[in-house]
Amino acid sequence: MAEGIDVYKRRYGQNPKSLWRDLKGTVEPFYVTLRNMFKKPVTYQYPEEKRTPYPRYRARIVLTRDPEGGERCVACYLCSAACPVDCISMQSSEDENGRRYAAWFRINFSRCIYCGLCAEACPTLAIQMTPFYEFSGRDPLKMVYEKEDLLIADGGKDNEYNFYKHAGIGVANPRGGNEDEYGPVDVRSNLP
Amino acid sequence: MPILTIDNQQIEVLKGTNVLEAAKGLGIVIPHFCYHEALGAVGACRLCAMNFVEGPVKGIQMACMIEAKDEMVITTTDQASQEMRARVIEWLMMYHPHDCPVCDEGGECQLQDMTIAGGHDIRRYGGKKRTYSNQDLGPFICHEMNRCIQCYRCVRTYQDYCGGTDFGVLGTNQRVYFGRFRDGRLESPFSGNIVDACPTGVFTDRTFRYRTRYWDIEEAPSVCPHCSLGCAVIPGGRFRELQRVRGGVNKQTNGFFICDRARFGGGYGNHPERPRVPRVDGAQTTWPEALRALRKRITDLVARHGPGAVAFLGSPRASLEANYLLDSWAASLGSRRIAFDSHWQHDRSARVAAGKLGPRAASLEDIRCSDFILMIGVDPLNEAPMLALAVRQAVRRGVRLAVIDPRPVTLPCAAAHLPLAPEALPDVLEALAGGDIRRLGRREAVLLEGILEQLRAAERPVLIGGPDLLGAAGIERLLDTARLLASEHRPCKVMTVLAGPNSFGCGVLARQGPDFEAILNGMLAGEIKALVCLESDPMTGSSDPARTGMALGKLELLAALDYLPTAAAHHAHLFLPTTAVPESAGVYVNNEGRMLLFSSAMDPGTPISVSGGGDHPPRTFLPATPGSEPRPAWATLGHLQGRRLSLRDIRQAIEMEHPNFAGLSSLTTGGEGKRIADISPPPETAPEIPFPHSEGEGTLRLYAMEDFAGSGELAGYASALAPLRPTPFVMLGALDAKQRSLSDGQQVRLRSELGGVGVALRVVPDLPAGIALVPRLRGTALESYVPGRGHYDCQILSEDEEKT
Ligand code: SF4
Ligand code: SF4
Ligand code: SF4
Ligand code: SF4
Ligand code: FES
């Protein structure tokens, strides 16, 4: 205990500057307040007054389409794996052209923390964050969005990429018909 | 045993071990593709590079191709070998498509893992990629050749290990291709193994196409319930639905692979008509109601007619725990009328095996390591598929295989086949045991002499027999033969194929109890008023379905505990739903007496694909999971006796009561299991059981046989297996067909005591004269022909003859 008092004294007790510091500490806050009273306030009077966030703001999530209008999402489950709160669920399926797609896709927005990890994980640019932040409700079930609620008509932040034009499985173009591919090899040939 | 140094650590390994394995023993895992414990090393992928600093070989070498030798000093962490591995993986990835998001292998892909492990994280090659056209390989396997890295594991699995001939490697140079000569279903009954073996997504399970990722699937080590071998499998479920089964590892039983019946036949628990709710007199009810009703009705019946009025039927597909509790329930009521298999001949065979096999039992590993194999009255591919593969592994080493069986026993390997009518099999067994060989025909006697000679000369011979043609009497004689052939220095092991995954365990529990035939007689005589069926369906399981149907009709109470929509479950006055094998934990005792633990991979419930009608799950909040009523049979049976027991308690009780099962409660899942202790069998008071067949006069003798996908009870409810089920056919020898002027492929009329059916005729050249064969095919007109019950007198007529 005695040691503690010694330490205090050593630090503050014998310090001639301490009086000056205390005075300054009393007056300065008044000065700061006074100075700000004549500045324009930064507060928005939400909801009367709305702020436009930057495009990369992370709010309500959408599923986008490729330039050809096809659903971009291939239901690869990567977003649901990345999601720290497990609010994405889906069932993948295959259509008659061999395209992998989500038979259903559900995001429970009452659980989403808008961390953006899903969009980060998406290999097809399908799932994207939008700046639409006015997004709340009283009924948790109404915050559960299905695929038809999530899907939008365009490509969101990217209107060029089409995953199937780079994947080898031959959905957008015939097999071996993508720009970065040779046509299928002839396995029966024995030329060198 | 060589001692070598890897990364400054010393290890002593068995002679013949390769350096890659030796490193693994030290916990040093080096990326590799082509090496596989069951397939061996070929040095194809060039990835397992290590730097050999001292010893007989020097420099960067493929570790899988080099046998560990004394004085080797090896590093795996030096720059040169690390760089080599990084380059190789980069080359392997050069043409690899940008496919992971749409590839089912993603998440459990060795190529993904090894790419990261090899340090290749950015693509440098910007040029065009090679592509291939795919093939349609049928309903089970998807093909995506662009993903191939030429490790040759698939061919080595399909051709070398499994003996398939319709798939291989084609092409040269940069065009190496793994597929069939032309499109079509992969014909091997072990084709699914290439899905497990391929380290990339070239071969994926079509029945599991785009269903689930590895990280979402709920898996647990389990045991295959489709036959008596007890292969290790790993069922996986998601959204309350069993979605796939893959092979597990048990080096004593299946090794690394499984058959297609197991892999694609797991869907029985997803059957759309699976009863999931307790029922009393046809009306759905709650658990407490149903349990109360069952207890009350049984108490009433016992009070009115005595304990003998209630009979119990266990099941070789129910766990040991559930069967044991059924037994103890019967005992507590004072009823001694309990049987554990509705097919009495199978039941008796299992009891003989359980009582007498002892240390003579051969495991599949023993068969793989044997040096002479004699199969008699057993058709492995249809009765216990992995047995065929185990036999093949022995034959690949040059071991001789002799088959004595009337059926055209197809095997994935060469065999000397002696087709003898079932009636001759007892004589053969007699002759093998030193009896008179002349009772057989001359040609047969000569062949048998040869077999006997090889048998005597072999050091590790194995005899294999099945219950359908040998019956209990034949199995007993087979065991006697093995005893006579064995000496102190030369064991002669036996494998008896049994009917179900837990037949052996049931055989131990059954002791001197009655068989189902006795119970059937009791029911027909009106002495038995109630029957409690545990996961068994006497209507289709017994050897005489018609008589059983009649007997069941006389009962006052039929109670069923099951997870299948069986006939018995349908007609039961009282029905209690149980969990299917992937949803429950328990123990099976396989055909060699090995206790194998299976654990629960998922919880029961109506699949989301059903409750959502194919779309998203219903948008409602529910207090309980829909369809989650099924409970493990052991829990229900404990409850019915007013006992709150855990699995552990039950296992301890079993150990106390049956010392054979010592070690049961300390078993762990995923291991090799434990053989039950060999305790000298109880004094033999079993009734003299005749052989299942006797010579019939005049007409043709028709035998039913098992079919790979069509006969098994569980397989019958697995819709994915449908493409493997043949259309009904009858087999006839060439001579018999000629006498009747019938030809192969012709549509004929098969007439027997069970009525007439139209089937296709298959002429089998060396089928013994006087007999015909039909596969038992559930869900067809051939359903009521039960294998293992002796013959049916039959006639085979051409369609025209039938009309006149
Ligand atoms: S933003 Fe984050 S919490 Fe929300 S869905 Fe995506 S990953 Fe999940
Ligand atoms: S990560 Fe993208 S492509 Fe994959 S499931 Fe999610 S949204 Fe679809
Ligand atoms: S198909 Fe698969 S197993 Fe066969 S060589 Fe290619 S990568 Fe290997
Ligand atoms: S051999 Fe029998 S136990 Fe093994 S996987 Fe096939 S059906 Fe199952
Ligand atoms: S594992 Fe050694 S070269 Fe493939």
mmCIF file of N, CA, C and O and ligand atoms in Angstrom, chain A residues 63 72-80 88 90 105 118 121-127, chain B residues 101, ligand 2:
data_model
loop_
_atom_site.group_PDB
_atom_site.id
_atom_site.type_symbol
_atom_site.label_atom_id
_atom_site.label_comp_id
_atom_site.label_asym_id
_atom_site.label_seq_id
_atom_site.Cartn_x
_atom_site.Cartn_y
_atom_site.Cartn_z
ATOM 1 N N LEU A 63 -28.926 -11.454 -55.873
ATOM 2 C CA LEU A 63 -28.346 -12.423 -56.798
ATOM 3 C C LEU A 63 -28.457 -11.817 -58.194
ATOM 4 O O LEU A 63 -29.539 -11.389 -58.590
ATOM 5 N N ARG A 72 -26.642 -16.194 -62.597
ATOM 6 C CA ARG A 72 -25.201 -16.406 -62.422
ATOM 7 C C ARG A 72 -24.905 -17.494 -61.393
ATOM 8 O O ARG A 72 -23.934 -18.220 -61.495
ATOM 9 N N CYS A 73 -25.729 -17.550 -60.381
ATOM 10 C CA CYS A 73 -25.430 -18.460 -59.273
ATOM 11 C C CYS A 73 -25.410 -19.904 -59.764
ATOM 12 O O CYS A 73 -26.321 -20.350 -60.452
ATOM 13 N N VAL A 74 -24.340 -20.620 -59.436
ATOM 14 C CA VAL A 74 -24.249 -22.020 -59.818
ATOM 15 C C VAL A 74 -24.489 -22.936 -58.610
ATOM 16 O O VAL A 74 -24.222 -24.123 -58.659
ATOM 17 N N ALA A 75 -24.980 -22.339 -57.530
ATOM 18 C CA ALA A 75 -25.282 -23.099 -56.316
ATOM 19 C C ALA A 75 -24.102 -23.951 -55.874
ATOM 20 O O ALA A 75 -24.216 -25.151 -55.673
ATOM 21 N N CYS A 76 -22.964 -23.289 -55.744
ATOM 22 C CA CYS A 76 -21.750 -24.023 -55.379
ATOM 23 C C CYS A 76 -21.599 -24.161 -53.874
ATOM 24 O O CYS A 76 -20.697 -24.838 -53.407
ATOM 25 N N TYR A 77 -22.431 -23.521 -53.115
ATOM 26 C CA TYR A 77 -22.421 -23.598 -51.648
ATOM 27 C C TYR A 77 -21.246 -22.859 -51.010
ATOM 28 O O TYR A 77 -21.013 -23.015 -49.810
ATOM 29 N N LEU A 78 -20.487 -22.096 -51.788
ATOM 30 C CA LEU A 78 -19.338 -21.434 -51.174
ATOM 31 C C LEU A 78 -19.777 -20.291 -50.271
ATOM 32 O O LEU A 78 -19.207 -20.073 -49.206
ATOM 33 N N CYS A 79 -20.810 -19.543 -50.698
ATOM 34 C CA CYS A 79 -21.261 -18.436 -49.853
ATOM 35 C C CYS A 79 -21.816 -18.973 -48.546
ATOM 36 O O CYS A 79 -21.548 -18.436 -47.478
ATOM 37 N N SER A 80 -22.577 -20.067 -48.636
ATOM 38 C CA SER A 80 -23.154 -20.582 -47.395
ATOM 39 C C SER A 80 -22.059 -21.128 -46.488
ATOM 40 O O SER A 80 -22.200 -21.114 -45.270
ATOM 41 N N ILE A 88 -27.349 -18.561 -45.028
ATOM 42 C CA ILE A 88 -27.657 -18.887 -46.422
ATOM 43 C C ILE A 88 -27.877 -20.385 -46.534
ATOM 44 O O ILE A 88 -27.084 -21.171 -46.022
ATOM 45 N N MET A 90 -29.353 -23.451 -49.524
ATOM 46 C CA MET A 90 -29.792 -23.617 -50.913
ATOM 47 C C MET A 90 -29.793 -25.088 -51.266
ATOM 48 O O MET A 90 -29.285 -25.926 -50.516
ATOM 49 N N PHE A 105 -32.945 -20.976 -53.057
ATOM 50 C CA PHE A 105 -31.826 -20.252 -52.455
ATOM 51 C C PHE A 105 -32.435 -19.325 -51.420
ATOM 52 O O PHE A 105 -33.313 -18.537 -51.742
ATOM 53 N N CYS A 118 -19.891 -13.546 -47.989
ATOM 54 C CA CYS A 118 -20.514 -14.351 -49.037
ATOM 55 C C CYS A 118 -20.122 -13.811 -50.413
ATOM 56 O O CYS A 118 -19.737 -14.570 -51.299
ATOM 57 N N ALA A 121 -16.680 -14.635 -51.276
ATOM 58 C CA ALA A 121 -16.418 -16.040 -51.614
ATOM 59 C C ALA A 121 -16.946 -16.419 -52.985
ATOM 60 O O ALA A 121 -16.482 -17.389 -53.579
ATOM 61 N N CYS A 122 -17.889 -15.688 -53.506
ATOM 62 C CA CYS A 122 -18.600 -16.135 -54.711
ATOM 63 C C CYS A 122 -17.682 -16.154 -55.932
ATOM 64 O O CYS A 122 -17.130 -15.137 -56.333
ATOM 65 N N PRO A 123 -17.536 -17.312 -56.565
ATOM 66 C CA PRO A 123 -16.645 -17.411 -57.723
ATOM 67 C C PRO A 123 -17.292 -16.928 -59.019
ATOM 68 O O PRO A 123 -16.628 -16.849 -60.040
ATOM 69 N N THR A 124 -18.576 -16.636 -59.015
ATOM 70 C CA THR A 124 -19.252 -16.287 -60.266
ATOM 71 C C THR A 124 -19.772 -14.857 -60.250
ATOM 72 O O THR A 124 -20.461 -14.454 -61.179
ATOM 73 N N LEU A 125 -19.481 -14.115 -59.214
ATOM 74 C CA LEU A 125 -19.988 -12.746 -59.016
ATOM 75 C C LEU A 125 -21.509 -12.721 -58.903
ATOM 76 O O LEU A 125 -22.134 -11.699 -59.177
ATOM 77 N N ALA A 126 -22.096 -13.821 -58.519
ATOM 78 C CA ALA A 126 -23.552 -13.875 -58.458
ATOM 79 C C ALA A 126 -24.092 -13.114 -57.258
ATOM 80 O O ALA A 126 -24.984 -12.281 -57.379
ATOM 81 N N ILE A 127 -23.542 -13.395 -56.116
ATOM 82 C CA ILE A 127 -24.088 -12.786 -54.911
ATOM 83 C C ILE A 127 -23.337 -11.484 -54.655
ATOM 84 O O ILE A 127 -22.115 -11.452 -54.692
ATOM 85 N N PRO B 101 -16.369 -24.632 -58.910
ATOM 86 C CA PRO B 101 -17.711 -24.323 -58.394
ATOM 87 C C PRO B 101 -18.786 -25.280 -58.898
ATOM 88 O O PRO B 101 -19.801 -25.461 -58.243
HETATM 89 S S1 SF4 C 2 -21.023 -18.503 -53.917
HETATM 90 FE FE1 SF4 C 2 -22.067 -17.491 -55.639
HETATM 91 S S2 SF4 C 2 -22.339 -19.086 -57.170
HETATM 92 FE FE2 SF4 C 2 -21.841 -20.096 -55.233
HETATM 93 S S3 SF4 C 2 -23.823 -20.538 -54.337
HETATM 94 FE FE3 SF4 C 2 -23.192 -18.600 -53.509
HETATM 95 S S4 SF4 C 2 -24.108 -17.084 -54.874
HETATM 96 FE FE4 SF4 C 2 -24.197 -19.026 -55.923
#
